[in-house]
GROMACS .gro file of C-alpha atoms in nm:
model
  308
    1UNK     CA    1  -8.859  22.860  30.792
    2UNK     CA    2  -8.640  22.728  31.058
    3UNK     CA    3  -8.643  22.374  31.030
    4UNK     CA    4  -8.659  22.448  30.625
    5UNK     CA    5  -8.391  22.216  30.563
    6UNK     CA    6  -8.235  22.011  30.239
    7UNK     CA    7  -8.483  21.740  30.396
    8UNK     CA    8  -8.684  21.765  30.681
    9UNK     CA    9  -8.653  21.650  30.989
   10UNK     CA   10  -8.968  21.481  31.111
   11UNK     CA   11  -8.970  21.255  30.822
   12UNK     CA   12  -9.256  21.038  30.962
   13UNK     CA   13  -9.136  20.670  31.050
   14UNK     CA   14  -9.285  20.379  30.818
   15UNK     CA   15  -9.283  20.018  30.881
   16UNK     CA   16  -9.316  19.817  30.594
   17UNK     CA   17  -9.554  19.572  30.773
   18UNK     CA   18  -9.814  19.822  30.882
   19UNK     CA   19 -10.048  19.698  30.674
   20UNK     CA   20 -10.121  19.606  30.274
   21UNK     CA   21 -10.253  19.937  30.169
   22UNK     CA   22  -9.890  20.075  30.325
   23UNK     CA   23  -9.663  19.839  30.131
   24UNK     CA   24  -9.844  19.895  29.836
   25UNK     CA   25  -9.813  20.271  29.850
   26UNK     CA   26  -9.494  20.275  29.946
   27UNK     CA   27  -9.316  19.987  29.702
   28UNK     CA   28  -9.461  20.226  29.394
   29UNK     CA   29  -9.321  20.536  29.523
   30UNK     CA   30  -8.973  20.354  29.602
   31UNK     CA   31  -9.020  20.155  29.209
   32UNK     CA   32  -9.079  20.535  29.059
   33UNK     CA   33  -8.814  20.687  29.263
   34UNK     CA   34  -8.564  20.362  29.165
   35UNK     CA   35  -8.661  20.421  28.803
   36UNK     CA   36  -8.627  20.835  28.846
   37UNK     CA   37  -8.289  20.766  28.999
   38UNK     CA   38  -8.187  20.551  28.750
   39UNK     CA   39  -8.288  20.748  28.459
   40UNK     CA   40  -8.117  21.030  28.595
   41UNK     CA   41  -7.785  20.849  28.667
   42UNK     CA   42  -7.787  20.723  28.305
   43UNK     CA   43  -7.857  21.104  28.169
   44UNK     CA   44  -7.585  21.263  28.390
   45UNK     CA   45  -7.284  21.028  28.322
   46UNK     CA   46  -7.408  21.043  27.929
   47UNK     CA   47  -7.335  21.402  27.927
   48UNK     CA   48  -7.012  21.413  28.149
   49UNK     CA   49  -6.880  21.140  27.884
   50UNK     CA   50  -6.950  21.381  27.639
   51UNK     CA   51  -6.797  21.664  27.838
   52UNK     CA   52  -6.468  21.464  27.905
   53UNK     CA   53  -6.428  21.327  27.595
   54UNK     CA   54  -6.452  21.635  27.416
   55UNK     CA   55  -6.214  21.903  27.425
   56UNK     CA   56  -6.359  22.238  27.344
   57UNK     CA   57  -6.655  22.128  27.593
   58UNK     CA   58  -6.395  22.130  27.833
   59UNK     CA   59  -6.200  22.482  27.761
   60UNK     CA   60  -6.534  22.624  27.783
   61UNK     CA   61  -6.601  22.803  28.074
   62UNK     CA   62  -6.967  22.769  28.070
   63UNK     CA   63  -6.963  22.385  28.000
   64UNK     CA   64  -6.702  22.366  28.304
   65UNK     CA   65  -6.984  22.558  28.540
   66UNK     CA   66  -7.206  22.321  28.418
   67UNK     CA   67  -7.060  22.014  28.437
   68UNK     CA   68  -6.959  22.134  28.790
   69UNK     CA   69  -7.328  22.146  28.859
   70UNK     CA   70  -7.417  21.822  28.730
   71UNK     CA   71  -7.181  21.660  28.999
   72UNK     CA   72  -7.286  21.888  29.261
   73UNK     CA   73  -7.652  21.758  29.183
   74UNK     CA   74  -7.542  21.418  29.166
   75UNK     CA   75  -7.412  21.468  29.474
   76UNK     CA   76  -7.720  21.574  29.667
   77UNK     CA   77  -7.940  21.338  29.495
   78UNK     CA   78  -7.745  21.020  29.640
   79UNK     CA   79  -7.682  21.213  29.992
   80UNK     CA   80  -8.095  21.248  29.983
   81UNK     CA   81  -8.158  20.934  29.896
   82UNK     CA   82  -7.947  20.793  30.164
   83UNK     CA   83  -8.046  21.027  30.439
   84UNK     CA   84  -8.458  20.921  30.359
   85UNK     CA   85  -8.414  20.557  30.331
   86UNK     CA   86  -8.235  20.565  30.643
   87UNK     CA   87  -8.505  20.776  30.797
   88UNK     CA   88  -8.766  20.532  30.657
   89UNK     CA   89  -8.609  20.220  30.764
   90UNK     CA   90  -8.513  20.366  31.140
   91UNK     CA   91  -8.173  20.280  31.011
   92UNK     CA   92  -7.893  20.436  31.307
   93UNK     CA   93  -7.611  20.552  31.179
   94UNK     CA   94  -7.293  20.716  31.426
   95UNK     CA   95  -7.338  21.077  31.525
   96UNK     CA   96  -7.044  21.204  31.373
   97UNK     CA   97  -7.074  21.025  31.047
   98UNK     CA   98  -7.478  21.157  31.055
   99UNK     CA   99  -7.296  21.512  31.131
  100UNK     CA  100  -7.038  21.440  30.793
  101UNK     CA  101  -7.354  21.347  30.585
  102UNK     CA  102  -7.589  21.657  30.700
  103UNK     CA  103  -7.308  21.891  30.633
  104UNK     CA  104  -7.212  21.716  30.302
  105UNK     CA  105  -7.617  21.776  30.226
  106UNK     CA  106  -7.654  22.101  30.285
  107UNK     CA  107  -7.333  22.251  30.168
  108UNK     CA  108  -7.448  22.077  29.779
  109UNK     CA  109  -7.763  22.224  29.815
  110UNK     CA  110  -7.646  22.559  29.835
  111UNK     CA  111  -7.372  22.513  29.583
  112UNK     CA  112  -7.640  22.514  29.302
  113UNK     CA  113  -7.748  22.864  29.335
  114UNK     CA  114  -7.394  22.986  29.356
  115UNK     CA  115  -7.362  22.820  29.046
  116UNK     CA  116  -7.624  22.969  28.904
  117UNK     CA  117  -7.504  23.315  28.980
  118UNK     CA  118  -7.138  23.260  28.858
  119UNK     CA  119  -7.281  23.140  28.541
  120UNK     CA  120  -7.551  23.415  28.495
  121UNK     CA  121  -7.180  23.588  28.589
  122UNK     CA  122  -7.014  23.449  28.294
  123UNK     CA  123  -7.265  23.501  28.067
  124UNK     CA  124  -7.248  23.888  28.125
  125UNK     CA  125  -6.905  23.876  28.119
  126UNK     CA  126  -6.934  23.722  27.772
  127UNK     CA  127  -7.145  23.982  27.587
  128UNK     CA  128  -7.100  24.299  27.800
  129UNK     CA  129  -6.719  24.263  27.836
  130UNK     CA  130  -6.605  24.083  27.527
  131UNK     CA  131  -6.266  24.193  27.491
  132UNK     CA  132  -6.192  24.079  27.861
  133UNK     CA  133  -6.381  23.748  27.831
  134UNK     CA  134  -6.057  23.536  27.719
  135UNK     CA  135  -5.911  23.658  28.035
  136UNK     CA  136  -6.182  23.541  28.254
  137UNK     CA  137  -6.241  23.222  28.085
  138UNK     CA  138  -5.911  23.053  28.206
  139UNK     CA  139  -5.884  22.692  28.429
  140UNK     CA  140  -5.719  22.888  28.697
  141UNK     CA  141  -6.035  23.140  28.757
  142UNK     CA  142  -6.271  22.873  28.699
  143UNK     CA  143  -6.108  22.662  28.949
  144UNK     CA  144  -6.088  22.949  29.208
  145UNK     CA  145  -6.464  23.016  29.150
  146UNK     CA  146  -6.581  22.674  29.213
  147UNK     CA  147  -6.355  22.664  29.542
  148UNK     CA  148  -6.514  22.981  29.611
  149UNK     CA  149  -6.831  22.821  29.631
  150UNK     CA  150  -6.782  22.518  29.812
  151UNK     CA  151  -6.602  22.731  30.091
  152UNK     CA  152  -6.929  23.002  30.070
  153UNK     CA  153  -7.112  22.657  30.131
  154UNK     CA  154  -6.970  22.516  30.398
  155UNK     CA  155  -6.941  22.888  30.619
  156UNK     CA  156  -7.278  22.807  30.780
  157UNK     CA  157  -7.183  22.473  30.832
  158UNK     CA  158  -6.899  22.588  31.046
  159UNK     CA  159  -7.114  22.809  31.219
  160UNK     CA  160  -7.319  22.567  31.333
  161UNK     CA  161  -7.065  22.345  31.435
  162UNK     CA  162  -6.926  22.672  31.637
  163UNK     CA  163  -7.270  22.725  31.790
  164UNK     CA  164  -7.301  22.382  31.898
  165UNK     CA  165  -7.017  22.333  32.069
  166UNK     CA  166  -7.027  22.501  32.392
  167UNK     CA  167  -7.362  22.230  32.460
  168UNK     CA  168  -7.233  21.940  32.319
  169UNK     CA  169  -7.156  21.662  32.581
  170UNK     CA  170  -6.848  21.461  32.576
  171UNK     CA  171  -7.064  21.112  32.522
  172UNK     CA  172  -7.279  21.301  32.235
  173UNK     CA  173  -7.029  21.189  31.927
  174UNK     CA  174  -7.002  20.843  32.086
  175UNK     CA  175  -7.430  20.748  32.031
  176UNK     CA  176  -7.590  20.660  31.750
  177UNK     CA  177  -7.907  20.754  31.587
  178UNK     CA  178  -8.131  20.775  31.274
  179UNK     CA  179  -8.012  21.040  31.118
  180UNK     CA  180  -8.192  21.400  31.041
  181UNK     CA  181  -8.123  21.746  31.172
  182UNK     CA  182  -8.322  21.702  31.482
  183UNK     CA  183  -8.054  21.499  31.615
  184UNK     CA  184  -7.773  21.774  31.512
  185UNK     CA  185  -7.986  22.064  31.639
  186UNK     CA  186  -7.866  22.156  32.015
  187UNK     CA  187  -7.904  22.484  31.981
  188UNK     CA  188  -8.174  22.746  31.855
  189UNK     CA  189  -7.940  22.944  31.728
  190UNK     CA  190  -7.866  22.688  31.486
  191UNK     CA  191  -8.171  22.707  31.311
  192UNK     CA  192  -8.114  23.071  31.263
  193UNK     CA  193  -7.809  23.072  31.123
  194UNK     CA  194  -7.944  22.770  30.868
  195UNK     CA  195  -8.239  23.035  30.812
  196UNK     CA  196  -8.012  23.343  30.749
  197UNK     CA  197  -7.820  23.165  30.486
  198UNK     CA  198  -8.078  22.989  30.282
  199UNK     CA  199  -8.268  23.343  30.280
  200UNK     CA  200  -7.955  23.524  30.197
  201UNK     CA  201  -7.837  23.314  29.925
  202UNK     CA  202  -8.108  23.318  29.738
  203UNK     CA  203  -8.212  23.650  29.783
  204UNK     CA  204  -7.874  23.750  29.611
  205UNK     CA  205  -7.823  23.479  29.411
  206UNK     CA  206  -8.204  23.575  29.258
  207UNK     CA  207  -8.054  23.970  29.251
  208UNK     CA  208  -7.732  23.897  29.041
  209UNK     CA  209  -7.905  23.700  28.782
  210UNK     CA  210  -8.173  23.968  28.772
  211UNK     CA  211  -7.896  24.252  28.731
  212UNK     CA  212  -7.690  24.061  28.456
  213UNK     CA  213  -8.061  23.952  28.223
  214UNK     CA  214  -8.136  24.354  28.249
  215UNK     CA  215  -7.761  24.464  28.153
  216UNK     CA  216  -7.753  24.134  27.907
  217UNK     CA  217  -8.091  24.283  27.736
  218UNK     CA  218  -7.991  24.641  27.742
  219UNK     CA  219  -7.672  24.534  27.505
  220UNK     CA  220  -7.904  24.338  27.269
  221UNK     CA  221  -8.075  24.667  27.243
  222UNK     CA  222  -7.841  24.900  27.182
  223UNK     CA  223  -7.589  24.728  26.968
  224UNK     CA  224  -7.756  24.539  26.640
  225UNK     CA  225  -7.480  24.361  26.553
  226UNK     CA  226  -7.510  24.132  26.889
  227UNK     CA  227  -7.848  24.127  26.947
  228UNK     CA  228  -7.888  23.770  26.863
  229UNK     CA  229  -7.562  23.677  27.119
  230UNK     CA  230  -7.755  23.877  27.385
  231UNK     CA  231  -8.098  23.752  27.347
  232UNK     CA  232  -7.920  23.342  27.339
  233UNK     CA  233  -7.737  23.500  27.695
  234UNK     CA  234  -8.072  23.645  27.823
  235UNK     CA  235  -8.263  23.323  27.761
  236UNK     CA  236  -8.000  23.144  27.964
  237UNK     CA  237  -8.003  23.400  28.242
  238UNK     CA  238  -8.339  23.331  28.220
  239UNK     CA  239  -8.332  22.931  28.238
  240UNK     CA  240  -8.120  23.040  28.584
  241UNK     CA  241  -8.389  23.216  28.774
  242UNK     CA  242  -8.612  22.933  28.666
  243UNK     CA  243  -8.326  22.676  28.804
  244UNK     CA  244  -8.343  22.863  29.118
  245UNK     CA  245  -8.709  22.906  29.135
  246UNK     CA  246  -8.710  22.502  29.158
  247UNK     CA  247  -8.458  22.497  29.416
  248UNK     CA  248  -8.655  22.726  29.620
  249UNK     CA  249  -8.948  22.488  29.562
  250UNK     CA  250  -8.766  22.252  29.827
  251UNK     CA  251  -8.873  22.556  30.091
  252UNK     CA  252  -9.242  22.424  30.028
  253UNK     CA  253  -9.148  22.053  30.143
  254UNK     CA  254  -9.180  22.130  30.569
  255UNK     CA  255  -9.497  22.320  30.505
  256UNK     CA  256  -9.660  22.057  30.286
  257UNK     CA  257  -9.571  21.823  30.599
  258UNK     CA  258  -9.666  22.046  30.861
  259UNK     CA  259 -10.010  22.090  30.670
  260UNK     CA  260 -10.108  21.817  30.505
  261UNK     CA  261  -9.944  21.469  30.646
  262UNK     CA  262 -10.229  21.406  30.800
  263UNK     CA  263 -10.455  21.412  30.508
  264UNK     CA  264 -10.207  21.277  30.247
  265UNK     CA  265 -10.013  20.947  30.334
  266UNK     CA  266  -9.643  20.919  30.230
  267UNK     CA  267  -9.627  21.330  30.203
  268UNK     CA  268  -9.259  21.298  30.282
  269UNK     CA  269  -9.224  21.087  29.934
  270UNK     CA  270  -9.403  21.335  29.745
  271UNK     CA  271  -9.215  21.583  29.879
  272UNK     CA  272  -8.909  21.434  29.762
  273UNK     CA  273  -9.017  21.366  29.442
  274UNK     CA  274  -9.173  21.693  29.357
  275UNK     CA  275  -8.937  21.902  29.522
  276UNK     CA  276  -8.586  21.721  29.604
  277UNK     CA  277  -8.583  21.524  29.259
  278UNK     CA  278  -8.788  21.710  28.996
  279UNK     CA  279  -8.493  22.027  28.977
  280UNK     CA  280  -8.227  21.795  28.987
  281UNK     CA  281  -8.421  21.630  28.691
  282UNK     CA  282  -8.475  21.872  28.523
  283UNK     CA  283  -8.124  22.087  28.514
  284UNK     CA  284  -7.922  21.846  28.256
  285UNK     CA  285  -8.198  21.834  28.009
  286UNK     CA  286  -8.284  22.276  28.049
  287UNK     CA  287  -7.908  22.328  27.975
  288UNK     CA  288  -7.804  22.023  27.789
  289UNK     CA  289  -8.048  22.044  27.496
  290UNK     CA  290  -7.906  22.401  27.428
  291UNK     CA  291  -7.603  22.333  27.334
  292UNK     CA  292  -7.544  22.169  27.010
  293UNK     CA  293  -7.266  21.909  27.158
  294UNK     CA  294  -7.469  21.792  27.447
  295UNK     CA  295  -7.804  21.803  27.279
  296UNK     CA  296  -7.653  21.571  26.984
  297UNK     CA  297  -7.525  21.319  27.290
  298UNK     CA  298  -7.835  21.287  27.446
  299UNK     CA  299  -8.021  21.214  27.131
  300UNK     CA  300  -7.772  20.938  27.123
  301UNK     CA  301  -7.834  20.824  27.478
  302UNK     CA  302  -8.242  20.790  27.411
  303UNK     CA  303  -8.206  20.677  27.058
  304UNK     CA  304  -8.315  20.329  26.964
  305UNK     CA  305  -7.987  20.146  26.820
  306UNK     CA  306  -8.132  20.068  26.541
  307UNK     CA  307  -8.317  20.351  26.408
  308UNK     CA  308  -7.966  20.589  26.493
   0.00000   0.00000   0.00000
């Protein structure tokens, strides 16, 4: 669990001139991943033109969450496609610019879950507290929450960078290097406090949406007239804990290295595929296709012009 990281760091080193078998292997995982990347680019700015462009999408508080999460995702997915193209290609990059890009990482990978949770949040707000639900849902508290989160984020960053410090030489900034979290690692304390916050974020991140789906349900049961609101709100919840499920999937990336790079070649790509790309795939299309607006756009998006 301690070098469990948003990628890890003993991404194994890959010339493309190894041999024919290599090049192969590795120009249809970088094609796929190309094509992935693409395909999701298209799908993400489709819906955040829809979001824009329409207004009520926009005074929504739930679209706002979600939109919110689409660029946090975005995020990540370009920062880990850097970071492992870089790795592959022994590509050295300035300490303190590797230190910008790690932090930058990992503070969008834990954004998601907190997401999650304000939205599983919002969503209990909506059915269990009603009357007080206009007072929640204002651009002021949705702004303040999504600060909230980025600063939550970036806590064990600063950590880190505290814990580092006293063993950082004054020529360490100046080198360069290809960067991963090896080379930002001075200290094993470090890995601890990267540890403590992964396990601690999810843990309560996976507790809050459990808590609101129970107190969501309960209201469907007891009140007839909003059962059908609650169950729609308890399905969502629900689509949350599966969210997070796949981000804790990315957890199973260093021990599918550790175990099996030597029986499986290009692991690492896997990896990234199954486990860095595949959640980030999949989190526009699980929310986006249930809501009438969005799912409407991105019928548009992968309609054929002709047959619209």
């Amino acid at each position: 669990m301690a070098n469990s990281s948003v990628f890890s760091s003993n991404i194994t080193q890959v010339s493309p001139g190894n041999n024919r078998t290599a090049v192969i292997v590795q120009t249809f995982f970088f094609t796929l991943l190309l094509l992935c990347f693409i395909m999701f680019l298209y799908l993400i700015l489709g819906i955040l033109n829809i979001y824009f462009s329409t207004p009520h999408l926009r005074e929504t508080l739930r679209c706002v969450f979600f939109a919110h999460m689409l660029v946090s995702d975005t995020l990540y997915f370009l920062v880990a496609l850097f970071l492992l193209l870089s790795s592959i290609y022994a590509f050295q990059m300035p300490i303190p610019f590797c230190l910008a890009i790690q932090t930058l990482a990992t503070a969008t990978y834990r954004v998601t879950p907190y997401n999650l949770a304000v939205m599983s949040i919002e969503q209990y707000i909506a059915i269990c507290f009603p009357l007080r639900h206009g007072a929640f849902s204002t651009d002021r508290n949705s702004n303040v929450a999504i600060a909230i989160m980025w600063v939550v984020g970036l806590i064990p960053n600063a950590a880190e960078f505290i814990a580092m410090s006293p063993v950082v030489t004054k020529d360490f900034f100046l080198h360069s290097a290809i960067c991963n979290r090896a080379v930002i690692v001075l200290h094993p304390v470090q890995d601890t406090i990267q540890s403590f916050s992964y396990i601690v974020t999810f843990v309560l991140v996976a507790l809050v949406i459990v808590y609101t789906y129970i107190k969501v349900m309960l209201v469907a049961q007891k009140i007839t007239s909003k059962q059908m609101a609650a169950s729609k709100a308890g399905k969502t919840v629900m689509l949350h804990a599966l969210q997070l499920f796949l981000c804790m999937n990315a957890f199973l990336a260093s021990l599918t290295e550790k175990y099996l790079k030597d029986y499986i070649p290009f692991i690492f790509l896997i990896n990234f595929l199954i486990f860095m790309c595949l959640p980030r795939f999949l989190s526009p299309l699980i929310y986006g296709l249930r809501d009438d607006a969005f799912r409407k756009g991105i019928k548009r998006l992968f309609s054929i012009p002709c047959c619209r």
